[in-house]
Short mmCIF file of C-alpha atoms in Angstrom, two decimals:
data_model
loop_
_atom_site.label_atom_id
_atom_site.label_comp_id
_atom_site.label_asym_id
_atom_site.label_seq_id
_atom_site.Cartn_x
_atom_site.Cartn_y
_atom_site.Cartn_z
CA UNK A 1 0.00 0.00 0.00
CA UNK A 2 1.55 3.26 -1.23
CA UNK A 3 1.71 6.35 1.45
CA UNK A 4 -1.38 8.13 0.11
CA UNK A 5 -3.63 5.26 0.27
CA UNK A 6 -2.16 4.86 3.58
CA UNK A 7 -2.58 8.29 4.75
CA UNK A 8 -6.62 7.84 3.34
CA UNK A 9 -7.06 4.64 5.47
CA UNK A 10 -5.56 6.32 8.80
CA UNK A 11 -7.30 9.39 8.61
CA UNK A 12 -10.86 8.30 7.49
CA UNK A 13 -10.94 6.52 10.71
CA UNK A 14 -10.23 9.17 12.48
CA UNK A 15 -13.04 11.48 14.02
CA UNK A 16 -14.14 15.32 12.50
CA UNK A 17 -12.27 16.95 15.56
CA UNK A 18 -9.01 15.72 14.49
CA UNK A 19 -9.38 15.53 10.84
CA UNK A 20 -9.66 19.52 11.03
CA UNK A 21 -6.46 19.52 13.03
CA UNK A 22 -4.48 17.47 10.28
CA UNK A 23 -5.80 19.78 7.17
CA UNK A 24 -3.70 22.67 8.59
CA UNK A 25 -0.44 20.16 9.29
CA UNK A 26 0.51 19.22 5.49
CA UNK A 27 -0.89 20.36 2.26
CA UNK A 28 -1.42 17.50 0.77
CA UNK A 29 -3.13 15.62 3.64
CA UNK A 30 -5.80 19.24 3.23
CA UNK A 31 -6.09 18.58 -0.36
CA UNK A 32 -7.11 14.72 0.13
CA UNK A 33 -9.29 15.77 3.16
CA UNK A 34 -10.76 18.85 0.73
CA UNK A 35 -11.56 16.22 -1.95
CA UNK A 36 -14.94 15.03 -2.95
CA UNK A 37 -13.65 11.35 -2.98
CA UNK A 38 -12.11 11.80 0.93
CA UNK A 39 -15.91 13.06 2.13
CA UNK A 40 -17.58 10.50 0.64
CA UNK A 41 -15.50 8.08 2.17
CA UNK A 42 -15.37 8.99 5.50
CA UNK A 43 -19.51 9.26 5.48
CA UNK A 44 -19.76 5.86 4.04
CA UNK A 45 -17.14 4.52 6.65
CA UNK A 46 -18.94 5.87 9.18
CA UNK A 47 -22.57 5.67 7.83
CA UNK A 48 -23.94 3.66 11.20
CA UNK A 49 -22.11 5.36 14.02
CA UNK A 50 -23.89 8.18 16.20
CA UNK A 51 -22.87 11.60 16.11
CA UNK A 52 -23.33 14.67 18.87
CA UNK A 53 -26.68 16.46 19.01
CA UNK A 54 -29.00 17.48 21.39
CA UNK A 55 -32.77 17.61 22.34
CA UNK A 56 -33.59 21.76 22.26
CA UNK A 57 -36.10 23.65 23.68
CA UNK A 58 -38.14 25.08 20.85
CA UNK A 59 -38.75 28.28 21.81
CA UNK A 60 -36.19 31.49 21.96
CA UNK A 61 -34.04 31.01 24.73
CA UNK A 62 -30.50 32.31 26.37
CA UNK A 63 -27.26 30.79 24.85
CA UNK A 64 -27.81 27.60 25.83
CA UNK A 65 -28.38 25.21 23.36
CA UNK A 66 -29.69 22.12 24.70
CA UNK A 67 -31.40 20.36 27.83
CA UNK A 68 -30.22 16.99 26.86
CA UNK A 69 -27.07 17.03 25.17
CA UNK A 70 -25.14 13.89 23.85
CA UNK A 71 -21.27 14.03 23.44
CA UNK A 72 -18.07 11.83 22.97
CA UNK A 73 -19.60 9.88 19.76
CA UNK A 74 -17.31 8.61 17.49
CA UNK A 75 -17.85 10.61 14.56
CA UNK A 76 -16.97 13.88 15.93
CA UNK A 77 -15.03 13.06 18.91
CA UNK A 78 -15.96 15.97 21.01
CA UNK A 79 -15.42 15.94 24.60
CA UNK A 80 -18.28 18.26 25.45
CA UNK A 81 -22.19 18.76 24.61
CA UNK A 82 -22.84 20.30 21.39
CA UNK A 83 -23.71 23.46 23.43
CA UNK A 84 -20.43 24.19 24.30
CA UNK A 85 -19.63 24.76 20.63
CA UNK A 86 -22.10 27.84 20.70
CA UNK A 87 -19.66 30.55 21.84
CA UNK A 88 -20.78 33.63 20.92
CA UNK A 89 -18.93 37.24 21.69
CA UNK A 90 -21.91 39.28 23.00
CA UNK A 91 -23.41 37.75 26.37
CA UNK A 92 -27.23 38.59 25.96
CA UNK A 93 -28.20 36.44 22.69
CA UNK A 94 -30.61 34.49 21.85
CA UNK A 95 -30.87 31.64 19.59
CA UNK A 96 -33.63 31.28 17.48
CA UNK A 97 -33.02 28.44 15.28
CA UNK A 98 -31.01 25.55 14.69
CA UNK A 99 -30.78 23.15 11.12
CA UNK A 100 -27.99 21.05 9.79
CA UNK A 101 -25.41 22.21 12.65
CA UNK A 102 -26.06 26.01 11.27
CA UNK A 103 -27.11 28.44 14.36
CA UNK A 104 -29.21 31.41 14.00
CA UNK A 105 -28.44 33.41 16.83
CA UNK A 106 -30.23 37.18 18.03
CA UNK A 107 -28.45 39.54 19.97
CA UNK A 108 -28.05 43.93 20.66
CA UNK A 109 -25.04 45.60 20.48
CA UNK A 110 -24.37 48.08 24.20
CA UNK A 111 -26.28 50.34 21.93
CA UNK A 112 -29.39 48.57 21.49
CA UNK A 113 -28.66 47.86 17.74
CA UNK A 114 -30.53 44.84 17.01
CA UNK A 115 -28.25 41.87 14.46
CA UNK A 116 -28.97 38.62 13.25
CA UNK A 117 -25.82 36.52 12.91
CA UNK A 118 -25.62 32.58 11.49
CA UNK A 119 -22.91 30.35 12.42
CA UNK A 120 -21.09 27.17 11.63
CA UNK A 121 -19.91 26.23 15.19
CA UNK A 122 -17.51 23.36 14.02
CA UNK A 123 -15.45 26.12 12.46
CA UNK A 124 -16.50 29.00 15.22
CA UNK A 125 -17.65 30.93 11.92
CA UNK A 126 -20.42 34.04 12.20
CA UNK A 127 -21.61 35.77 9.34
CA UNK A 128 -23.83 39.18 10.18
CA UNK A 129 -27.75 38.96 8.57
CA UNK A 130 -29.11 42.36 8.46
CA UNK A 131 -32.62 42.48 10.12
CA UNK A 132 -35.07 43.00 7.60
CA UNK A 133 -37.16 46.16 7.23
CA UNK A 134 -40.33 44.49 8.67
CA UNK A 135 -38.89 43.52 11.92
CA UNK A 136 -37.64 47.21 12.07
CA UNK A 137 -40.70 48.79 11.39
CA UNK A 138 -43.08 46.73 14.11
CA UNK A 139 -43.19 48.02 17.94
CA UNK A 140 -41.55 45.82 20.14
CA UNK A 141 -44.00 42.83 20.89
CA UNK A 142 -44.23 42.37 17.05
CA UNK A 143 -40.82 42.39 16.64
CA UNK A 144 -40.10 39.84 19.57
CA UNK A 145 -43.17 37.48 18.08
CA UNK A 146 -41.15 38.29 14.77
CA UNK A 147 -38.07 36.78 16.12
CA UNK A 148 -40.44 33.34 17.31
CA UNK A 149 -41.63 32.98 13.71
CA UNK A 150 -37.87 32.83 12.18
CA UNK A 151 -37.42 29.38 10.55
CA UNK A 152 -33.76 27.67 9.06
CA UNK A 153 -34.01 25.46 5.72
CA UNK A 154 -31.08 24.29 4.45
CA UNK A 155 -29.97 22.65 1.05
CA UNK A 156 -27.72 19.88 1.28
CA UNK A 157 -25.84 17.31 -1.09
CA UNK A 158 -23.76 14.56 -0.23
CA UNK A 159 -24.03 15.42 3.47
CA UNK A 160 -22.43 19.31 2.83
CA UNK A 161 -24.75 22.46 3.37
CA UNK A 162 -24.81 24.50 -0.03
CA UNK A 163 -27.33 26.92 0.83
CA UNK A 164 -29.97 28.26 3.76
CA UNK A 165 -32.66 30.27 3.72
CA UNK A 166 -33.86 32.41 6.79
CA UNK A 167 -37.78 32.43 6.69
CA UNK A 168 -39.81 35.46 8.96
CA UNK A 169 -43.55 34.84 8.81
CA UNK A 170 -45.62 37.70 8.20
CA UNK A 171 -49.22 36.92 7.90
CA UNK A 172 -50.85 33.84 7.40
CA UNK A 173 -55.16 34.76 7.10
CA UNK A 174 -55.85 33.87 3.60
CA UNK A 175 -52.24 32.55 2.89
CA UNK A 176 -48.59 32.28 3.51
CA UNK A 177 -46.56 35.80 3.45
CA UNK A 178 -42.75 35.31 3.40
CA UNK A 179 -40.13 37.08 3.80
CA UNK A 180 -36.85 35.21 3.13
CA UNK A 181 -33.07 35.73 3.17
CA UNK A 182 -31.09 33.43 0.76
CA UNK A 183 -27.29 32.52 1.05
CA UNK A 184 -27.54 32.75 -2.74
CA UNK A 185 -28.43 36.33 -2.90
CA UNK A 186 -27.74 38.17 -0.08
CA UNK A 187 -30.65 40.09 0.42
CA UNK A 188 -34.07 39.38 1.99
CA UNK A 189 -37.14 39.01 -0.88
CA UNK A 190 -40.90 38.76 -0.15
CA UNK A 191 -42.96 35.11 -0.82
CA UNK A 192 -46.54 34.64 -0.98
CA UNK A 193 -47.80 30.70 -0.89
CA UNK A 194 -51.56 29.73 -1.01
CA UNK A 195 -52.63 27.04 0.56
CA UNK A 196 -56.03 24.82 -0.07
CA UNK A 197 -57.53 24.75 3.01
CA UNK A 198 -56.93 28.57 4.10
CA UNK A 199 -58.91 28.46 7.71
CA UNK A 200 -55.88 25.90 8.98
CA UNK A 201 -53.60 29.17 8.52
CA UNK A 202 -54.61 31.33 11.26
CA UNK A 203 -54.45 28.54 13.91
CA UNK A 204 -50.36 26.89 13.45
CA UNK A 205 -48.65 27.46 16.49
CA UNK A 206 -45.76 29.60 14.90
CA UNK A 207 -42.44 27.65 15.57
CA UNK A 208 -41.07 25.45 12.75
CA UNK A 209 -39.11 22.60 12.23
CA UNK A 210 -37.12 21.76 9.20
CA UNK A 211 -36.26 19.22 7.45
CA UNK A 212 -34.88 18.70 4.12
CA UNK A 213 -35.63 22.19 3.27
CA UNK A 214 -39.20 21.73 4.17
CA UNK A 215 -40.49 23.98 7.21
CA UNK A 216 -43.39 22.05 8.77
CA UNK A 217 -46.05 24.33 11.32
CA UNK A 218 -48.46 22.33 14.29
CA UNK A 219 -52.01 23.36 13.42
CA UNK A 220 -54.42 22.82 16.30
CA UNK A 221 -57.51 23.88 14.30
CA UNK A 222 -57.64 21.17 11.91
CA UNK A 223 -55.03 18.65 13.83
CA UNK A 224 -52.00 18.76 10.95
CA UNK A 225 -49.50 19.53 10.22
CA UNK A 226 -48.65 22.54 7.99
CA UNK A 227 -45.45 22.40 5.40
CA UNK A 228 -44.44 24.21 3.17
CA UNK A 229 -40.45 23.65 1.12
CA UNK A 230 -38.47 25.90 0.57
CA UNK A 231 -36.10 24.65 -2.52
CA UNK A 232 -39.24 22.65 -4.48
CA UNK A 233 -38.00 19.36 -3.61
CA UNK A 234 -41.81 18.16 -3.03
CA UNK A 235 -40.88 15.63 -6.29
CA UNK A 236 -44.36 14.11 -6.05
CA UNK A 237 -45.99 15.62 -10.00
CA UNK A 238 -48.18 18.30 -7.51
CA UNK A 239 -47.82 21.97 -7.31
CA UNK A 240 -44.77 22.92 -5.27
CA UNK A 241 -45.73 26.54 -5.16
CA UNK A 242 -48.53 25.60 -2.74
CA UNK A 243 -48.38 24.74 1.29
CA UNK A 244 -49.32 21.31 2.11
CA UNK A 245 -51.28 20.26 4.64
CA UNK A 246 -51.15 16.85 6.12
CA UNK A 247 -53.73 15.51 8.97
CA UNK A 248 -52.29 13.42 11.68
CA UNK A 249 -52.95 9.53 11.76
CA UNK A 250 -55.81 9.09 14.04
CA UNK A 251 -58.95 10.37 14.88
CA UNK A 252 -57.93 11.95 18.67
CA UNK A 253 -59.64 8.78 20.95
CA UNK A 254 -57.64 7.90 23.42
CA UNK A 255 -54.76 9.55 22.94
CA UNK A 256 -52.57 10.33 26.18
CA UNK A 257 -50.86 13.42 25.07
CA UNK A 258 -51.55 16.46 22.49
CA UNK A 259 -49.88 15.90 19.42
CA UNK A 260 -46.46 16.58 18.58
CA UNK A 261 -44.05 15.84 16.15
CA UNK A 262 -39.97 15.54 15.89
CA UNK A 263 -37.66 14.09 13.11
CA UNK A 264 -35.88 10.89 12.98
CA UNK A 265 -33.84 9.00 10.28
CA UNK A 266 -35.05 12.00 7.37
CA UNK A 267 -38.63 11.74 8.24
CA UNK A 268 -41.15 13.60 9.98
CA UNK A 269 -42.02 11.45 13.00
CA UNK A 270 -45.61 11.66 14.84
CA UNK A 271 -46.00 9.43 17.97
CA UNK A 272 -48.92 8.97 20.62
CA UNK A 273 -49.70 6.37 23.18
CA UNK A 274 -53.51 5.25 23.44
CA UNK A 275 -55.35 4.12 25.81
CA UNK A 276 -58.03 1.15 24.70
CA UNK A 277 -59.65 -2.28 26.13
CA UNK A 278 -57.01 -1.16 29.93
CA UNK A 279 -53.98 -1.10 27.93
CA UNK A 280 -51.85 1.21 26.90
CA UNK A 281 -50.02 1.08 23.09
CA UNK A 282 -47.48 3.26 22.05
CA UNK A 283 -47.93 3.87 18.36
CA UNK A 284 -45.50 5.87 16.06
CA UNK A 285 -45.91 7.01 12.34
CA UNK A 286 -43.50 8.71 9.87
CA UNK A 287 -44.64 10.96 7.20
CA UNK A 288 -43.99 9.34 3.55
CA UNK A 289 -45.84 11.89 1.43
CA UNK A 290 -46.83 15.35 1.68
CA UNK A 291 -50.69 14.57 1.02
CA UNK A 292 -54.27 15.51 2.58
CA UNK A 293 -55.05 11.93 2.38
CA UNK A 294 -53.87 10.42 5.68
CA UNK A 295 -53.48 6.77 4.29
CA UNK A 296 -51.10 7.91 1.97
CA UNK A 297 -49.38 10.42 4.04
CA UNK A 298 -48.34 8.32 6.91
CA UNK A 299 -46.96 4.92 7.55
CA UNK A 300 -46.88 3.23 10.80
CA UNK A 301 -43.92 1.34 11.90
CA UNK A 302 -43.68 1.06 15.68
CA UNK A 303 -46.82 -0.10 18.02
CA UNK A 304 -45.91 -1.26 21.56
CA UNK A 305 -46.66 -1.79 25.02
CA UNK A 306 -44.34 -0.57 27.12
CA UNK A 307 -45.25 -2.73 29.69
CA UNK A 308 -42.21 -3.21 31.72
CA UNK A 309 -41.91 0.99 32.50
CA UNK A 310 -45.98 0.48 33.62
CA UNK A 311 -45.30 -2.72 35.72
CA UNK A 312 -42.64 -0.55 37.11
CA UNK A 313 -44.97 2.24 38.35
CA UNK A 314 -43.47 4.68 35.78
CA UNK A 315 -45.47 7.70 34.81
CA UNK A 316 -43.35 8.88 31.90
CA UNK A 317 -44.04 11.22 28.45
CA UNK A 318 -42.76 10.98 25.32
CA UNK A 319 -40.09 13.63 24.29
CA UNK A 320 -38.24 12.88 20.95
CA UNK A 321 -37.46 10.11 19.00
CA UNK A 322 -33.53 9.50 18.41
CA UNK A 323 -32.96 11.51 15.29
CA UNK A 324 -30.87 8.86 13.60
CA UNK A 325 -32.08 5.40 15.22
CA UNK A 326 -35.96 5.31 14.49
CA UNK A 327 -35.68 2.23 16.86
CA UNK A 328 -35.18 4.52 19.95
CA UNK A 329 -37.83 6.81 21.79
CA UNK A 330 -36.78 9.64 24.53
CA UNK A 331 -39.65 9.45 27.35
CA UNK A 332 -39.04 11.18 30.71
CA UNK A 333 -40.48 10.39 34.18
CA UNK A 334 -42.42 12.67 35.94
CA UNK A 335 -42.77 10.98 39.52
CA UNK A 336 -38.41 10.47 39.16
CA UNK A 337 -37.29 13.24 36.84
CA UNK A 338 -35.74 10.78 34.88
CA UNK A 339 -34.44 10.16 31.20
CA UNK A 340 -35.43 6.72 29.66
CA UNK A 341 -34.43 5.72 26.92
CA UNK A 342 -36.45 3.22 25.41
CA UNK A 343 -35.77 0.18 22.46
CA UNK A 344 -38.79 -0.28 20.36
CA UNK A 345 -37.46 -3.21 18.67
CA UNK A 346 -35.75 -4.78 22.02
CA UNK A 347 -38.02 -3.45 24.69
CA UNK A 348 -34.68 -2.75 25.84
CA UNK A 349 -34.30 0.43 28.22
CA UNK A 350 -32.10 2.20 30.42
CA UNK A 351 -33.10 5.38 32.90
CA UNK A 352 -30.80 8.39 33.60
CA UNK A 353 -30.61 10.53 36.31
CA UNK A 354 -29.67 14.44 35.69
CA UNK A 355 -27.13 14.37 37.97
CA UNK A 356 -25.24 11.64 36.80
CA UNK A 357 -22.12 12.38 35.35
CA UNK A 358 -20.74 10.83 32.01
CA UNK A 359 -23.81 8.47 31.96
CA UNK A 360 -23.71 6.49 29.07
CA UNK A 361 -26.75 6.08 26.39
CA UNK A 362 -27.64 2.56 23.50
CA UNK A 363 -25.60 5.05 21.00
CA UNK A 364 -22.74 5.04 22.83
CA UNK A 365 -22.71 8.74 23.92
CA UNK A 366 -22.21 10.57 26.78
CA UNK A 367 -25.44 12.19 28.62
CA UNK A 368 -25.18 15.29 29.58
CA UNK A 369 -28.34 17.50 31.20
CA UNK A 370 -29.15 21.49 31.31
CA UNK A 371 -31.88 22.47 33.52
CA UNK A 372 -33.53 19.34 31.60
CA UNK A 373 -36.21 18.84 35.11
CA UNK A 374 -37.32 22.25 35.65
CA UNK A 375 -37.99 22.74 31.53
CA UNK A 376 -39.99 19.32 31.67
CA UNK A 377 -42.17 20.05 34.53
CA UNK A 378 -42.92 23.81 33.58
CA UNK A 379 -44.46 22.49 30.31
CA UNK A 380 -45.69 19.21 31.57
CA UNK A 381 -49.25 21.27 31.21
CA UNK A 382 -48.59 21.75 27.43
CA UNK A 383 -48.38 18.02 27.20
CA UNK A 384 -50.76 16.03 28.65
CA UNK A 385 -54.22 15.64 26.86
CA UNK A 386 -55.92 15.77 30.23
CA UNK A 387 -55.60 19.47 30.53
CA UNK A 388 -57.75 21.98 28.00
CA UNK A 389 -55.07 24.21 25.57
CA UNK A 390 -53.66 24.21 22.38
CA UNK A 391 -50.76 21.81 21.35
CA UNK A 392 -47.17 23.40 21.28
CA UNK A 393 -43.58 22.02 19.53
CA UNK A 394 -41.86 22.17 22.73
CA UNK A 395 -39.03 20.19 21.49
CA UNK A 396 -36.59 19.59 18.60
CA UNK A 397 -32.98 18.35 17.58
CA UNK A 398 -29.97 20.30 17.16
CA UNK A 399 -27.74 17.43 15.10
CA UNK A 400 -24.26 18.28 13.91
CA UNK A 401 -22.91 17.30 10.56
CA UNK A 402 -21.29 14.08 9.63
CA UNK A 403 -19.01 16.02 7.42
CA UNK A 404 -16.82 19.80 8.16
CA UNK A 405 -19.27 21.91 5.86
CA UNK A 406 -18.10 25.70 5.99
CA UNK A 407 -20.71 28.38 6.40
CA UNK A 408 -21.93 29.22 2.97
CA UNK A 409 -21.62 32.80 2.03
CA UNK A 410 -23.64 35.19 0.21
CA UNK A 411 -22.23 37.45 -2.85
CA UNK A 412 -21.22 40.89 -1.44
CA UNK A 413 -23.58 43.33 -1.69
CA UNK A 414 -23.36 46.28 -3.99
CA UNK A 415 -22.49 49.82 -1.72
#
């Protein structure tokens, strides 16, 4: 085996944090690691092994990134939570969204100047968004509502990032107002999108989550989801300039909780436990196709008792599912403020307390929690069906990249 072909072998078994190291050490070593044939790879190598992320509260918060986070995975090879990558140099930020290991962070300057800045936190890079004219022009509840309704999309190929979009939404009474800022272009353009069933607009609970360039809204008035994609990568023979609704997989009897949704394994995931005949069944769908009619949208692929957590006295929620092992559900326990996580296939399980240190998970990461209790039980009230309100997406999953992306940039702007 000749030296480069040597040199490929060693380092594509290596993990991200010290393949970055070794481009700046030799050029040729950053030319193979720079190559299209290196990234490949590397991904393929390491197609089945975990990498960081973190379960995020979905709402505008202070820098902190996660409530769960899950480190030292083989892939990346970091030694602390995802989190810790979000360093930022003004304190009071916020961060608004989170897609594809791209942060969209909020924060005023000692002068009150308000900035939107994007990262890559791999490479610690920030690139300055200016606020757009609307969110300027509103008084200050609209503009802090504003900053709830900013979504991410991304466009990726072969596991790199080659574009975003920031997405504000304006109005949504008769249809879909955009406006949108585009790493292609550099400047923020307006977007209007009908949608067929126009009464569902007015009722989506306004945070997002993305996926494959698709932003996808909870709709409590007619129990759907709302989506609408960003890059026209619908690929189904129907108009992409239209929002699609989709209506969840069952008809509301029974179910334990108020319906949420996460991703896992590049779907959208929906998952309920029902109660029916004295037993419970956990039952979890992913969306297949971006359709109205629910027997085409959805496909069910888990339904289980979870038996041995009720035997056990156990009165747990769901959370997430594991965003790249659609075998694995996140529940937590009220009565123990406790983390389970939970092996559809296996009925395996295992139970984590918050303030265990280094606790190991089924992926083989480290646990590590952020005020993960306190966020659980404030909310509880947003999640259990019991109690009268509208459902909320009080969770998502901030999931670095297999692969060291850099933050695209936009053309330079004309003075």
């Amino acid at each position: 085996m000749v030296l480069p072909e040597i040199a490929l072998e060693v380092l594509a078994r290596l993990p991200l944090k010290s393949i970055a190291r070794f481009r700046s050490v030799k050029k040729e070593w950053k030319l193979l690691i720079d190559s299209d044939f290196f990234r490949d790879y590397f991904i393929s190598l390491n197609s089945s092994s975990s990498i960081s992320w973190s379960i995020v509260k979905n709402n505008p918060y202070k820098l902190t990134l996660e409530i769960v986070g899950h480190h030292g995975c083989k892939v990346l090879g970091l030694t602390q939570s995802p989190g810790s990558l979000v360093r930022f140099f003004i304190r009071e930020a916020l961060v608004l969204a989170c897609t594809d290991g791209l942060v969209l962070i909020f924060a005023e300057t000692s002068d009150d100047i308000p900035m939107l800045y994007i990262g890559n936190t791999l490479f610690q890079e920030w690139f300055r968004i200016p606020i757009p004219t609307y969110l300027i022009e509103v008084d200050s509840d609209k503009f802090s509502e504003g900053l709830k309704e900013l979504g991410l999309v991304t466009k990726i190929q072969s596991g790199v990032v080659l574009s975003y979009k920031i997405v504000v939404l304006v109005a949504y009474s008769a249809q879909f107002e955009f406006i949108i800022y585009s790493s292609d272009t550099g400047i923020w353009e307006m977007l209007n999108v009908t949608c067929r069933l126009r009464s569902s607009l007015r009722f989506i609970r306004t945070k997002s989550i993305a996926l494959n360039g698709i932003l996808h809204w909870l709709s409590k008035l007619t129990s759907s989801i709302v989506a609408y994609d960003f890059y026209g990568g619908y690929n189904d023979g129907v108009d992409n300039d239209e929002c699609r609704l989709i209506h969840f997989p069952s008809s509301g009897k029974g179910e334990r909780f108020r319906r949420r949704f996460t991703t896992s394994q590049g779907f959208i995931v929906y998952f309920n436990e029902f109660d029916g005949n004295e037993n419970r069944t956990l039952r979890v769908w992913r969306l297949v196709k971006y359709t109205d009619v629910v027997a085409e949208a959805w496909q069910l692929f888990w339904e289980v008792n979870l038996v041995s957590l009720i035997e056990l006295g156990i009165d747990y929620f769901p959370v997430v599912m594991h965003p790249l092992n659609s075998e694995i559900i996140y529940l937590w326990t009220r009565n123990q403020n406790r983390l389970i996580l939970y092996n559809l296939r296996t009925h395996l399980f295992s139970i984590h307390k918050e303030t265990e240190v280094d606790s190991k998970c089924m992926d083989g990461c480290v646990l590590s929690f952020n005020d993960c209790s306190e966020y659980m039980e404030t909310n509880y009230g947003f999640i259990s069906s019991v109690q009268d309100g509208p459902s909320h997406l009080l969770f998502s999953q901030y999931v670095l990249p297999r692969w060291l992306h850099r933050l695209p940039c936009p053309p330079p702007q004309p003075l």
